[in-house]
Short mmCIF file of N, CA and C in Angstrom, two decimals:
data_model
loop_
_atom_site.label_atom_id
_atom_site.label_comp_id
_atom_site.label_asym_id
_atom_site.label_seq_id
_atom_site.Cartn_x
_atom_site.Cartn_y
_atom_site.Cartn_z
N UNK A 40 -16.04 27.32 -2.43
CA UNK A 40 -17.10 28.13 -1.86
C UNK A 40 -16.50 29.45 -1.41
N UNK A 41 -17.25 30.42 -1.57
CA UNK A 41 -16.96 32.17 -1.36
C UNK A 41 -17.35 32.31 0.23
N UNK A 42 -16.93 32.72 0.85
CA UNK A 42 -17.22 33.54 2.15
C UNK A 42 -18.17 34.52 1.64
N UNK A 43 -19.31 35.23 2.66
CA UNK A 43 -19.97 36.14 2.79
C UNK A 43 -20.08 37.22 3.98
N UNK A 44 -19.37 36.30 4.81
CA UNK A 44 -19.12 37.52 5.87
C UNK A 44 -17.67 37.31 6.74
N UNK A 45 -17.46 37.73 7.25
CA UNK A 45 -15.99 37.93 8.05
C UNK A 45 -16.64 37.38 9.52
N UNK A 46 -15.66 36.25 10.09
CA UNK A 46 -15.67 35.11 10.92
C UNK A 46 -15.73 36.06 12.28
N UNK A 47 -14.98 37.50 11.97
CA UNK A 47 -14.40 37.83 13.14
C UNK A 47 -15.13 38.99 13.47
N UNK A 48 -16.10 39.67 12.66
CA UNK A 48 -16.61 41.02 12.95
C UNK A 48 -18.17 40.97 12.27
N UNK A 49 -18.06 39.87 11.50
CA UNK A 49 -19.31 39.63 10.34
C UNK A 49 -19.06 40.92 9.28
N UNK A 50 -18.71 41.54 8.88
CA UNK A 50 -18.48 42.33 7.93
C UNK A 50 -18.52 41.71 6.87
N UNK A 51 -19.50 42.50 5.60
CA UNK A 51 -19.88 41.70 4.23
C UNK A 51 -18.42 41.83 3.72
N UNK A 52 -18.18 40.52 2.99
CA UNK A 52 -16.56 40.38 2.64
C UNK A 52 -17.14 39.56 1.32
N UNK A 53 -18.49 39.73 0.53
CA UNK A 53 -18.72 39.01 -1.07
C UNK A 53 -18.02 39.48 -2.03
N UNK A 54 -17.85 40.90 -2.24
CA UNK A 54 -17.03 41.76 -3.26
C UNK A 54 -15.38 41.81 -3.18
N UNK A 55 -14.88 40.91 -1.65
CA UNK A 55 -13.69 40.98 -1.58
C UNK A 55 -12.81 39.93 -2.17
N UNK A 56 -11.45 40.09 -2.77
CA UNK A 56 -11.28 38.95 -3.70
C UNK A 56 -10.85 37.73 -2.34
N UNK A 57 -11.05 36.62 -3.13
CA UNK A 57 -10.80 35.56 -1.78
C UNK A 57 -9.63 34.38 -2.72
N UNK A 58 -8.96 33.57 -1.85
CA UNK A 58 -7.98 32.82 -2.75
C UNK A 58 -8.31 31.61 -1.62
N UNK A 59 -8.78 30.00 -2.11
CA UNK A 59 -8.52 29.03 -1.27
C UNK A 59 -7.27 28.92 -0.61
N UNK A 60 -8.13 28.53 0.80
CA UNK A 60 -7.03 28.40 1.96
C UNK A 60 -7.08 26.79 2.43
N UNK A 61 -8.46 26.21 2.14
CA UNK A 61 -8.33 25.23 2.70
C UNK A 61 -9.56 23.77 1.73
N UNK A 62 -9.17 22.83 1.47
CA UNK A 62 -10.27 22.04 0.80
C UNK A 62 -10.14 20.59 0.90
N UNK A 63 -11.05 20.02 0.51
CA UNK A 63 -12.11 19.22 1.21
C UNK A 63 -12.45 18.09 0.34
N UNK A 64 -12.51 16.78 0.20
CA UNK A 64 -12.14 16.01 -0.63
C UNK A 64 -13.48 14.97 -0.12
N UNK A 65 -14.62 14.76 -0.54
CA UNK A 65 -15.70 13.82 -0.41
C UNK A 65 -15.72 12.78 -1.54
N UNK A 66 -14.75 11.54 -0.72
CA UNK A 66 -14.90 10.45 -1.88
C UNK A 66 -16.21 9.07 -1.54
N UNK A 67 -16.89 9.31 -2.22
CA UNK A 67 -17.48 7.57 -2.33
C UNK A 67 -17.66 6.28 -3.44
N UNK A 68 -17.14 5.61 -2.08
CA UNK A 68 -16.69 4.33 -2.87
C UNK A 68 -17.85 3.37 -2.94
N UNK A 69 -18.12 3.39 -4.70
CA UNK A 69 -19.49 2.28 -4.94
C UNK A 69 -19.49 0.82 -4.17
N UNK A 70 -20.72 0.19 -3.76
CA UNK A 70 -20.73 -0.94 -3.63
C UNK A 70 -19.96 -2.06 -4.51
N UNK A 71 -19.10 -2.97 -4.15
CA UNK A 71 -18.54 -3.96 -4.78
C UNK A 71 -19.70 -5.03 -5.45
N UNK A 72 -19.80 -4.92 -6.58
CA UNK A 72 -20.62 -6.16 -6.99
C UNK A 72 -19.82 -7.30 -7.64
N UNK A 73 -19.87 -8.30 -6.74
CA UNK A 73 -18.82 -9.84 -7.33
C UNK A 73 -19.11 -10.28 -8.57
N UNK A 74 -18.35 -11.01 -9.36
CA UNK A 74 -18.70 -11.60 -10.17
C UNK A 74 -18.06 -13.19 -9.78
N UNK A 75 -19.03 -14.13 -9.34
CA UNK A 75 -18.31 -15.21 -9.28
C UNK A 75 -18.66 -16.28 -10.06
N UNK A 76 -17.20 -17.31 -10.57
CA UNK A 76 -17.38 -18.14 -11.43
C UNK A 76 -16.81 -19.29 -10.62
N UNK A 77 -17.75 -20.61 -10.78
CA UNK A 77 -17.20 -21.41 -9.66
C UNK A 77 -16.96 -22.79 -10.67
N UNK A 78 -15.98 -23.18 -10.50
CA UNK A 78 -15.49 -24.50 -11.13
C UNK A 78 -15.30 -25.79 -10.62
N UNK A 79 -15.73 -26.72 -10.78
CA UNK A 79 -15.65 -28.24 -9.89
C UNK A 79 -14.45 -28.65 -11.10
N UNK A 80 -13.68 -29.45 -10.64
CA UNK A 80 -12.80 -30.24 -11.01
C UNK A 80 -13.29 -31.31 -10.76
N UNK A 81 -13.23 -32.66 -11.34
CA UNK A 81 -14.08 -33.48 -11.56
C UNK A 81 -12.36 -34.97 -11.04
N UNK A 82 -12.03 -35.45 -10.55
CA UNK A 82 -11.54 -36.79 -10.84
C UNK A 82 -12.15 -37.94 -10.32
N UNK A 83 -10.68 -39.04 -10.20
CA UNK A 83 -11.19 -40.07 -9.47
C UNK A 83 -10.28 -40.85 -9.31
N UNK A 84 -10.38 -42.07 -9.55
CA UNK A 84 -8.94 -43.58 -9.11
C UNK A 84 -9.08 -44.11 -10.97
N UNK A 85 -7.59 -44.52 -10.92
CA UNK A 85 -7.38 -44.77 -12.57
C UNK A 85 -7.75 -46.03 -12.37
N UNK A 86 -8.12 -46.84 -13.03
CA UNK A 86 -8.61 -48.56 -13.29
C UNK A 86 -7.39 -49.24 -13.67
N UNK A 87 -6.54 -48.77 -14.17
CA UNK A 87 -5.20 -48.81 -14.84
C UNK A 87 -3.68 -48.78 -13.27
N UNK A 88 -4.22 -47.50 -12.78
CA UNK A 88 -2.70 -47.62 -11.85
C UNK A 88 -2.79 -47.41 -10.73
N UNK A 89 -4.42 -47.34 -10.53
CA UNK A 89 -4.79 -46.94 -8.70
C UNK A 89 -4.43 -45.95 -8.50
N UNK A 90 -3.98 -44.66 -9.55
CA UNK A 90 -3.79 -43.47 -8.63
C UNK A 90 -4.45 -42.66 -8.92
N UNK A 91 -4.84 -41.54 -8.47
CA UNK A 91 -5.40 -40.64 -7.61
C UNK A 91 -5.15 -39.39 -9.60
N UNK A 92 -6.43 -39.26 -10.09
CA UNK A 92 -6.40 -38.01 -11.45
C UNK A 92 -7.10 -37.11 -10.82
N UNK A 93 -6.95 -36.19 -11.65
CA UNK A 93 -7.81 -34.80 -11.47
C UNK A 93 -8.08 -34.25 -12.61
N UNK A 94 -9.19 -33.59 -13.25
CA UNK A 94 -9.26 -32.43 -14.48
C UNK A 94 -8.14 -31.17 -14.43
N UNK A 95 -7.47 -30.56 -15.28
CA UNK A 95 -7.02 -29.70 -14.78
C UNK A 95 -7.77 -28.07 -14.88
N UNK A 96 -7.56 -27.29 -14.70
CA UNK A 96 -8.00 -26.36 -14.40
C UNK A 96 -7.81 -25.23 -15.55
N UNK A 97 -9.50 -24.71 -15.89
CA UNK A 97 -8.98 -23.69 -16.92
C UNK A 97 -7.72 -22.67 -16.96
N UNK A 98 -7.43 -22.22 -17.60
CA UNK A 98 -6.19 -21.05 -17.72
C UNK A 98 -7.26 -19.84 -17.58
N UNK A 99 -6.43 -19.12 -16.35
CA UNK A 99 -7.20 -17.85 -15.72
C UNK A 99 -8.09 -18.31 -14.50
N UNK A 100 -8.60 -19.58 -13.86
CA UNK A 100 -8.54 -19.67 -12.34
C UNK A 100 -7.64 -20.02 -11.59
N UNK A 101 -7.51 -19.07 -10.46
CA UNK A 101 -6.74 -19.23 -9.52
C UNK A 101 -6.99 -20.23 -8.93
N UNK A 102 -6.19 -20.97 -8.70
CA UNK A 102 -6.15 -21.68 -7.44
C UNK A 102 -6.55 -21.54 -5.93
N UNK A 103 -6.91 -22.44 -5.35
CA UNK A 103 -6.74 -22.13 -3.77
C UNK A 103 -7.34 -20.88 -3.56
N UNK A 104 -8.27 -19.98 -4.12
CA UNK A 104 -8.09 -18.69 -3.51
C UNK A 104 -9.91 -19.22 -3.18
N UNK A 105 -9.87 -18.83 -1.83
CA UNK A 105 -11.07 -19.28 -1.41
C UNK A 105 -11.62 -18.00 -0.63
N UNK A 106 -12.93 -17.90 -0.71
CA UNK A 106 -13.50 -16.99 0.02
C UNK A 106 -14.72 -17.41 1.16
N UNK A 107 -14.99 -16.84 2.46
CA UNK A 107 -16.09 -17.40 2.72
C UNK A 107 -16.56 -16.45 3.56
N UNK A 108 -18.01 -16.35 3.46
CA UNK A 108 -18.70 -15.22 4.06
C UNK A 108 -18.08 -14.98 5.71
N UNK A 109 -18.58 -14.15 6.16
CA UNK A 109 -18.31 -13.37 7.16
C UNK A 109 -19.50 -13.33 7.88
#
């Protein structure tokens, strides 16, 4: 932006050459829209050895990473 008058006397200063002295940086940051994909893992008890299965987990979910509203 150009000045049009002088801060200190108001004197028209449009025709005078001007060089930035100082600027100004207005950032906004869009709303986050989630994308969530939620996965159940499914097990249970083996009939076979009494222990404790699980499904395993696609390749590309994280683990453990839990979120919960606020």
């Amino acid at each position: 932006m150009l000045a049009t008058a002088c801060q200190g006397c108001g004197t028209d200063v449009s025709g005078v050459a001007q060089s930035p002295c100082e600027t100004y940086d207005r950032v906004e940051i869009p709303q986050i829209e989630p994308d969530v994909t939620r996965v159940s893992l499914h097990g249970g008890v083996c009939p076979c050895c009494a222990k404790r299965f699980k499904a395993e987990a696609p390749k590309g979910v994280i683990r453990r990473a839990s979120l919960t509203p606020v």
